[in-house]
Amino acid sequence: MWKKIFGGGSSNSERTEKAPAGANPLYDRINWQRLPRHVAVIMDGNGRWAQGKGLIRTAGHKAGVKTLKDVLKTAIDLRIEALTVYAFSTENWKRPRPEVEFLMKLFSEYLLKELEEMNDYNVRIRFIGRMEGMPEGLQRQMREAEALMKDNTGIRFNVAANYGGQDELIRAAQSLARQAAEGKIAPEDIDAEAIEQELDTAGDPPVDLVIRTSGDQRLSNFLLWQSAYAEFYFTDVNWPDFTPACFVDAMVDFAGRDRRFGGLTNK
Ligand code: IPE
Ligand code: IPE
Ligand code: MG
């Protein structure tokens, strides 16, 4: 599965319109002309997955790490340009301290373990959210990972940690207000492009598809600006059970959507 079917991570400009010969049969159902450029995933249901098996919630988080690895690899195979995953929200601090601490430790382990392989696959990792709110050691690891992969040209992999869509917009507004107060920009210069440039996802295409696992149908403060015209795909499958085949199901569903963007046709 995690084979370099397409010769490893590559930029979207090299994206083929068809699956190359010898590709994984899992991808037979893919419509290569109608794949999303930017997929966002709300990885939900780890706790419910664990509870359903009589395990403690944190066992679900651990199992979810493997799913994330498989989904990232699938997205690379499909030459998705950007993948943004929701790992920890600004609201998740409300959880019991041991669970929060477990998650922070898991992120740190994940980075240590997966860094080199991600780099080999030409992944460009970026952490979105209020990084300074994370434990210091983890912040250092995050910055190092970003620095290591900053020039990679493959998938843009955004990990949302201590992220909230409203918080991101507040930070953007404050930065623009500061620039206006300093006379660097005029209030009229603040347009959609100026706001986008201030967001943590600056430079990425808009989100085409938001996937949320585990049955709830809400955004939970994820990518509020970026998802303005996204399609939504909800599945009852809990995140640890979300396989590459489930990801392909979402791609097939997306290919059948009629995206009109306010017009009358999708052209
Ligand atoms: C998602 O799974 C992971 C994080 C929010 C960190 P949950 O932990 O929210 O699992 P459920 O929704 O309680 O089942
Ligand atoms: C959203 O899931 C955040 C992440 C997946 C990291 P939550 O489980 O925190 O969302 P709510 O509480 O159900 O809205
Ligand atoms: Mg949840």
CSV table of C-alpha atoms and ligand atoms in Angstrom, one decimal:
chain,number,residue,atom,x,y,z
A,1,MET,CA,0.0,0.0,0.0
A,2,TRP,CA,2.6,2.5,1.1
A,3,LYS,CA,4.6,1.8,-2.1
A,4,LYS,CA,5.9,4.6,-4.3
A,5,ILE,CA,3.4,3.7,-7.0
A,6,PHE,CA,3.8,7.1,-8.5
A,7,GLY,CA,7.5,7.4,-7.8
A,8,GLY,CA,7.1,9.2,-4.5
A,9,GLY,CA,5.6,12.5,-3.5
A,10,SER,CA,5.5,15.0,-6.3
A,11,SER,CA,4.1,18.4,-6.9
A,12,ASN,CA,0.6,18.8,-8.3
A,13,SER,CA,1.9,20.0,-11.6
A,14,GLU,CA,3.0,16.5,-12.3
A,15,ARG,CA,-0.4,15.2,-11.5
A,16,THR,CA,-1.5,12.6,-14.1
A,17,GLU,CA,-5.0,12.4,-15.4
A,18,LYS,CA,-5.0,8.6,-15.3
A,19,ALA,CA,-3.7,6.0,-12.9
A,20,PRO,CA,-0.4,4.8,-14.1
A,21,ALA,CA,-0.2,1.2,-15.1
A,22,GLY,CA,0.4,-1.1,-12.1
A,23,ALA,CA,-1.3,1.2,-9.7
A,24,ASN,CA,-3.1,-0.2,-6.7
A,25,PRO,CA,-6.5,-1.8,-7.7
A,26,LEU,CA,-8.0,0.2,-4.8
A,27,TYR,CA,-7.7,3.2,-7.0
A,28,ASP,CA,-9.7,1.6,-9.9
A,29,ARG,CA,-12.8,3.6,-8.9
A,30,ILE,CA,-11.0,7.0,-8.8
A,31,ASN,CA,-12.0,9.6,-11.4
A,32,TRP,CA,-8.6,11.2,-11.8
A,33,GLN,CA,-9.9,14.3,-13.4
A,34,ARG,CA,-12.2,15.1,-10.5
A,35,LEU,CA,-10.1,14.7,-7.4
A,36,PRO,CA,-10.1,17.5,-4.7
A,37,ARG,CA,-7.0,19.6,-4.5
A,38,HIS,CA,-7.3,20.2,-0.8
A,39,VAL,CA,-8.8,17.7,1.6
A,40,ALA,CA,-9.5,18.5,5.3
A,41,VAL,CA,-10.2,15.8,7.8
A,42,ILE,CA,-11.8,16.0,11.2
A,43,MET,CA,-10.4,12.8,12.7
A,44,ASP,CA,-13.2,12.1,15.2
A,45,GLY,CA,-14.4,9.1,17.1
A,46,ASN,CA,-11.2,7.8,18.7
A,47,GLY,CA,-12.8,7.7,22.1
A,48,ARG,CA,-16.0,6.0,20.9
A,49,TRP,CA,-13.9,3.4,19.0
A,50,ALA,CA,-12.0,2.5,22.2
A,51,GLN,CA,-15.1,2.5,24.4
A,52,GLY,CA,-16.8,0.2,21.9
A,53,LYS,CA,-14.0,-2.3,22.4
A,54,GLY,CA,-14.0,-1.9,26.2
A,55,LEU,CA,-10.7,0.0,26.1
A,56,ILE,CA,-9.7,3.3,27.6
A,57,ARG,CA,-10.2,6.4,25.4
A,58,THR,CA,-6.5,6.9,24.9
A,59,ALA,CA,-6.2,3.5,23.2
A,60,GLY,CA,-8.4,5.0,20.5
A,61,HIS,CA,-6.0,7.9,20.0
A,62,LYS,CA,-3.1,5.5,19.6
A,63,ALA,CA,-5.0,3.5,17.0
A,64,GLY,CA,-5.8,6.7,15.2
A,65,VAL,CA,-2.2,7.4,14.5
A,66,LYS,CA,-2.0,4.4,12.2
A,67,THR,CA,-5.0,5.6,10.3
A,68,LEU,CA,-3.4,9.0,9.8
A,69,LYS,CA,-0.4,7.4,8.3
A,70,ASP,CA,-2.4,5.3,5.9
A,71,VAL,CA,-4.6,8.3,4.9
A,72,LEU,CA,-1.5,10.5,4.3
A,73,LYS,CA,0.0,7.8,2.1
A,74,THR,CA,-3.2,7.4,0.1
A,75,ALA,CA,-3.5,11.1,-0.4
A,76,ILE,CA,0.1,11.1,-1.7
A,77,ASP,CA,-0.7,8.2,-4.1
A,78,LEU,CA,-3.7,10.2,-5.4
A,79,ARG,CA,-1.6,13.4,-5.7
A,80,ILE,CA,-3.8,15.4,-3.5
A,81,GLU,CA,-2.1,18.8,-3.3
A,82,ALA,CA,-2.9,19.6,0.3
A,83,LEU,CA,-4.2,17.5,3.3
A,84,THR,CA,-5.1,19.3,6.5
A,85,VAL,CA,-6.0,17.2,9.6
A,86,TYR,CA,-7.5,18.3,12.8
A,87,ALA,CA,-5.4,16.9,15.6
A,88,PHE,CA,-6.2,19.1,18.6
A,89,SER,CA,-8.6,22.0,18.8
A,90,THR,CA,-8.5,25.2,21.0
A,91,GLU,CA,-11.5,23.6,22.7
A,92,ASN,CA,-9.8,20.3,23.4
A,93,TRP,CA,-8.0,21.7,26.5
A,94,LYS,CA,-11.3,21.2,28.3
A,95,ARG,CA,-10.6,17.4,28.4
A,96,PRO,CA,-9.2,15.7,31.5
A,97,ARG,CA,-5.6,16.5,32.0
A,98,PRO,CA,-4.3,12.9,31.6
A,99,GLU,CA,-6.0,12.7,28.2
A,100,VAL,CA,-4.5,16.0,27.0
A,101,GLU,CA,-1.1,14.9,28.3
A,102,PHE,CA,-1.4,11.6,26.5
A,103,LEU,CA,-2.2,13.4,23.2
A,104,MET,CA,0.8,15.7,23.5
A,105,LYS,CA,3.1,12.8,24.1
A,106,LEU,CA,1.5,11.0,21.2
A,107,PHE,CA,2.2,13.9,18.8
A,108,SER,CA,5.8,14.1,20.0
A,109,GLU,CA,6.3,10.3,19.4
A,110,TYR,CA,4.6,10.5,16.0
A,111,LEU,CA,6.9,13.3,14.9
A,112,LEU,CA,10.0,11.4,16.1
A,113,LYS,CA,8.9,8.2,14.4
A,114,GLU,CA,7.5,9.4,11.1
A,115,LEU,CA,9.7,12.4,10.4
A,116,GLU,CA,12.2,10.8,8.1
A,117,GLU,CA,9.7,8.7,6.1
A,118,MET,CA,7.6,11.8,5.5
A,119,ASN,CA,10.6,13.7,4.4
A,120,ASP,CA,11.5,10.8,2.0
A,121,TYR,CA,8.1,11.1,0.5
A,122,ASN,CA,8.7,14.8,-0.2
A,123,VAL,CA,6.0,15.8,2.3
A,124,ARG,CA,5.9,19.4,3.4
A,125,ILE,CA,4.6,19.5,7.0
A,126,ARG,CA,3.2,22.6,8.6
A,127,PHE,CA,1.5,23.1,11.9
A,128,ILE,CA,-1.4,25.3,12.0
A,129,GLY,CA,-2.9,26.9,15.1
A,130,ARG,CA,-1.5,28.7,18.1
A,131,MET,CA,1.8,26.8,18.3
A,132,GLU,CA,3.0,28.8,21.3
A,133,GLY,CA,0.2,27.3,23.4
A,134,MET,CA,1.8,23.8,23.0
A,135,PRO,CA,4.4,22.3,25.4
A,136,GLU,CA,7.8,23.8,24.8
A,137,GLY,CA,9.6,20.6,23.8
A,138,LEU,CA,6.8,19.8,21.3
A,139,GLN,CA,7.0,23.3,19.9
A,140,ARG,CA,10.7,22.7,19.2
A,141,GLN,CA,10.0,19.4,17.5
A,142,MET,CA,7.3,21.0,15.4
A,143,ARG,CA,9.6,23.9,14.3
A,144,GLU,CA,12.3,21.4,13.5
A,145,ALA,CA,10.0,19.2,11.4
A,146,GLU,CA,8.8,22.3,9.5
A,147,ALA,CA,12.3,23.4,8.9
A,148,LEU,CA,13.4,20.0,7.7
A,149,MET,CA,10.6,19.7,5.1
A,150,LYS,CA,10.2,23.4,4.2
A,151,ASP,CA,11.6,23.0,0.7
A,152,ASN,CA,9.8,19.8,-0.1
A,153,THR,CA,7.5,20.0,-3.1
A,154,GLY,CA,5.1,17.1,-2.5
A,155,ILE,CA,1.9,17.1,-0.5
A,156,ARG,CA,1.3,20.0,1.7
A,157,PHE,CA,0.4,18.3,5.0
A,158,ASN,CA,-1.1,20.7,7.6
A,159,VAL,CA,-1.5,19.4,11.1
A,160,ALA,CA,-3.9,21.5,13.1
A,161,ALA,CA,-2.8,21.6,16.7
A,162,ASN,CA,-4.2,24.0,19.2
A,163,TYR,CA,-6.1,25.2,16.2
A,164,GLY,CA,-9.5,27.0,16.1
A,165,GLY,CA,-10.9,28.7,13.0
A,166,GLN,CA,-12.1,31.7,15.0
A,167,ASP,CA,-8.8,32.0,16.8
A,168,GLU,CA,-7.0,32.0,13.4
A,169,LEU,CA,-9.3,34.7,12.1
A,170,ILE,CA,-8.7,36.8,15.2
A,171,ARG,CA,-5.0,36.5,14.8
A,172,ALA,CA,-5.3,37.5,11.1
A,173,ALA,CA,-7.5,40.5,12.0
A,174,GLN,CA,-5.1,41.7,14.6
A,175,SER,CA,-2.1,41.4,12.3
A,176,LEU,CA,-3.9,43.4,9.6
A,177,ALA,CA,-5.1,46.0,12.1
A,178,ARG,CA,-1.5,46.3,13.3
A,179,GLN,CA,-0.2,46.9,9.7
A,180,ALA,CA,-2.9,49.5,9.2
A,181,ALA,CA,-2.1,51.3,12.4
A,182,GLU,CA,1.5,51.4,11.4
A,183,GLY,CA,0.5,52.9,8.1
A,184,LYS,CA,1.8,50.0,6.1
A,185,ILE,CA,-1.6,49.2,4.5
A,186,ALA,CA,-4.8,51.2,4.1
A,187,PRO,CA,-8.1,49.7,5.5
A,188,GLU,CA,-9.3,49.4,1.8
A,189,ASP,CA,-6.3,47.0,1.1
A,190,ILE,CA,-7.9,44.4,3.3
A,191,ASP,CA,-9.6,42.1,0.8
A,192,ALA,CA,-10.0,38.4,0.6
A,193,GLU,CA,-6.5,37.9,-0.6
A,194,ALA,CA,-5.0,39.9,2.2
A,195,ILE,CA,-6.9,37.9,4.8
A,196,GLU,CA,-5.9,34.6,3.1
A,197,GLN,CA,-2.3,35.6,3.3
A,198,GLU,CA,-2.6,36.1,7.1
A,199,LEU,CA,-4.1,32.6,7.7
A,200,ASP,CA,-2.1,29.7,8.8
A,201,THR,CA,-2.9,28.0,5.5
A,202,ALA,CA,-1.5,30.8,3.4
A,203,GLY,CA,-0.5,29.6,0.0
A,204,ASP,CA,-2.8,26.5,0.0
A,205,PRO,CA,-5.7,26.1,-2.4
A,206,PRO,CA,-9.2,26.5,-0.8
A,207,VAL,CA,-10.6,23.4,0.9
A,208,ASP,CA,-12.5,21.3,-1.6
A,209,LEU,CA,-13.7,18.6,0.7
A,210,VAL,CA,-14.1,18.2,4.4
A,211,ILE,CA,-14.3,14.7,5.7
A,212,ARG,CA,-15.6,14.1,9.3
A,213,THR,CA,-15.6,10.6,10.7
A,214,SER,CA,-17.8,9.1,13.5
A,215,GLY,CA,-21.2,10.4,12.7
A,216,ASP,CA,-21.3,14.0,14.0
A,217,GLN,CA,-22.1,16.6,11.4
A,218,ARG,CA,-20.5,19.8,12.5
A,219,LEU,CA,-17.3,21.8,11.8
A,220,SER,CA,-16.2,22.2,15.5
A,221,ASN,CA,-14.4,25.4,14.6
A,222,PHE,CA,-12.3,23.9,11.8
A,223,LEU,CA,-11.1,25.9,8.8
A,224,LEU,CA,-14.0,28.4,8.9
A,225,TRP,CA,-12.7,30.6,6.1
A,226,GLN,CA,-11.0,28.0,4.0
A,227,SER,CA,-14.2,25.8,3.9
A,228,ALA,CA,-16.4,28.5,2.5
A,229,TYR,CA,-17.2,26.5,-0.6
A,230,ALA,CA,-16.1,23.0,0.5
A,231,GLU,CA,-18.1,19.9,0.0
A,232,PHE,CA,-18.8,17.9,3.1
A,233,TYR,CA,-18.5,14.1,3.5
A,234,PHE,CA,-19.7,12.6,6.8
A,235,THR,CA,-19.3,8.9,7.6
A,236,ASP,CA,-20.3,6.9,10.7
A,237,VAL,CA,-17.0,5.1,10.7
A,238,ASN,CA,-14.8,5.9,13.7
A,239,TRP,CA,-11.4,7.4,12.8
A,240,PRO,CA,-9.4,4.3,13.8
A,241,ASP,CA,-11.5,2.2,11.4
A,242,PHE,CA,-11.2,4.7,8.5
A,243,THR,CA,-9.2,2.7,5.9
A,244,PRO,CA,-7.7,3.8,2.6
A,245,ALA,CA,-10.8,2.3,1.0
A,246,CYS,CA,-12.9,4.6,3.1
A,247,PHE,CA,-10.8,7.5,1.8
A,248,VAL,CA,-11.4,6.3,-1.8
A,249,ASP,CA,-15.1,6.2,-1.0
A,250,ALA,CA,-15.0,9.9,-0.1
A,251,MET,CA,-13.1,10.7,-3.3
A,252,VAL,CA,-15.7,8.8,-5.4
A,253,ASP,CA,-18.5,10.6,-3.7
A,254,PHE,CA,-16.8,14.0,-4.2
A,255,ALA,CA,-16.3,13.2,-8.0
A,256,GLY,CA,-20.1,13.0,-8.2
A,257,ARG,CA,-20.8,16.4,-6.6
A,258,ASP,CA,-22.2,19.2,-8.7
A,259,ARG,CA,-20.2,22.3,-7.6
A,260,ARG,CA,-21.9,25.4,-8.8
A,261,PHE,CA,-20.2,28.1,-6.7
A,262,GLY,CA,-23.3,30.2,-6.8
A,263,GLY,CA,-23.6,29.9,-10.6
A,264,LEU,CA,-25.9,27.6,-12.6
A,265,THR,CA,-23.4,25.1,-13.8
A,266,ASN,CA,-20.1,23.8,-12.4
A,267,LYS,CA,-18.3,25.1,-15.4
B,1,IPE,C1,-10.9,12.7,18.0
B,1,IPE,O1,-11.5,11.7,18.7
B,1,IPE,C2,-9.5,13.0,18.5
B,1,IPE,C3,-9.3,14.3,19.2
B,1,IPE,C4,-10.3,15.2,19.4
B,1,IPE,C5,-8.0,14.6,19.7
B,1,IPE,P1,-12.3,12.0,20.0
B,1,IPE,O2,-11.3,11.9,21.2
B,1,IPE,O3,-13.0,13.3,19.9
B,1,IPE,O4,-13.3,10.8,20.1
B,1,IPE,P2,-14.8,10.8,20.5
B,1,IPE,O5,-15.4,11.9,19.6
B,1,IPE,O6,-14.8,11.3,21.9
B,1,IPE,O7,-15.3,9.5,20.2
B,2,IPE,C1,-12.9,18.0,16.7
B,2,IPE,O1,-13.4,16.9,17.4
B,2,IPE,C2,-11.5,18.2,17.0
B,2,IPE,C3,-10.6,17.2,16.5
B,2,IPE,C4,-10.9,16.1,15.8
B,2,IPE,C5,-9.2,17.3,16.9
B,2,IPE,P1,-14.1,17.1,18.9
B,2,IPE,O2,-14.4,15.7,19.3
B,2,IPE,O3,-13.2,17.9,19.8
B,2,IPE,O4,-15.4,17.9,18.5
B,2,IPE,P2,-16.8,18.0,19.3
B,2,IPE,O5,-16.5,18.3,20.7
B,2,IPE,O6,-17.5,16.8,19.1
B,2,IPE,O7,-17.4,19.2,18.6
B,3,MG,MG,-14.8,13.8,19.3
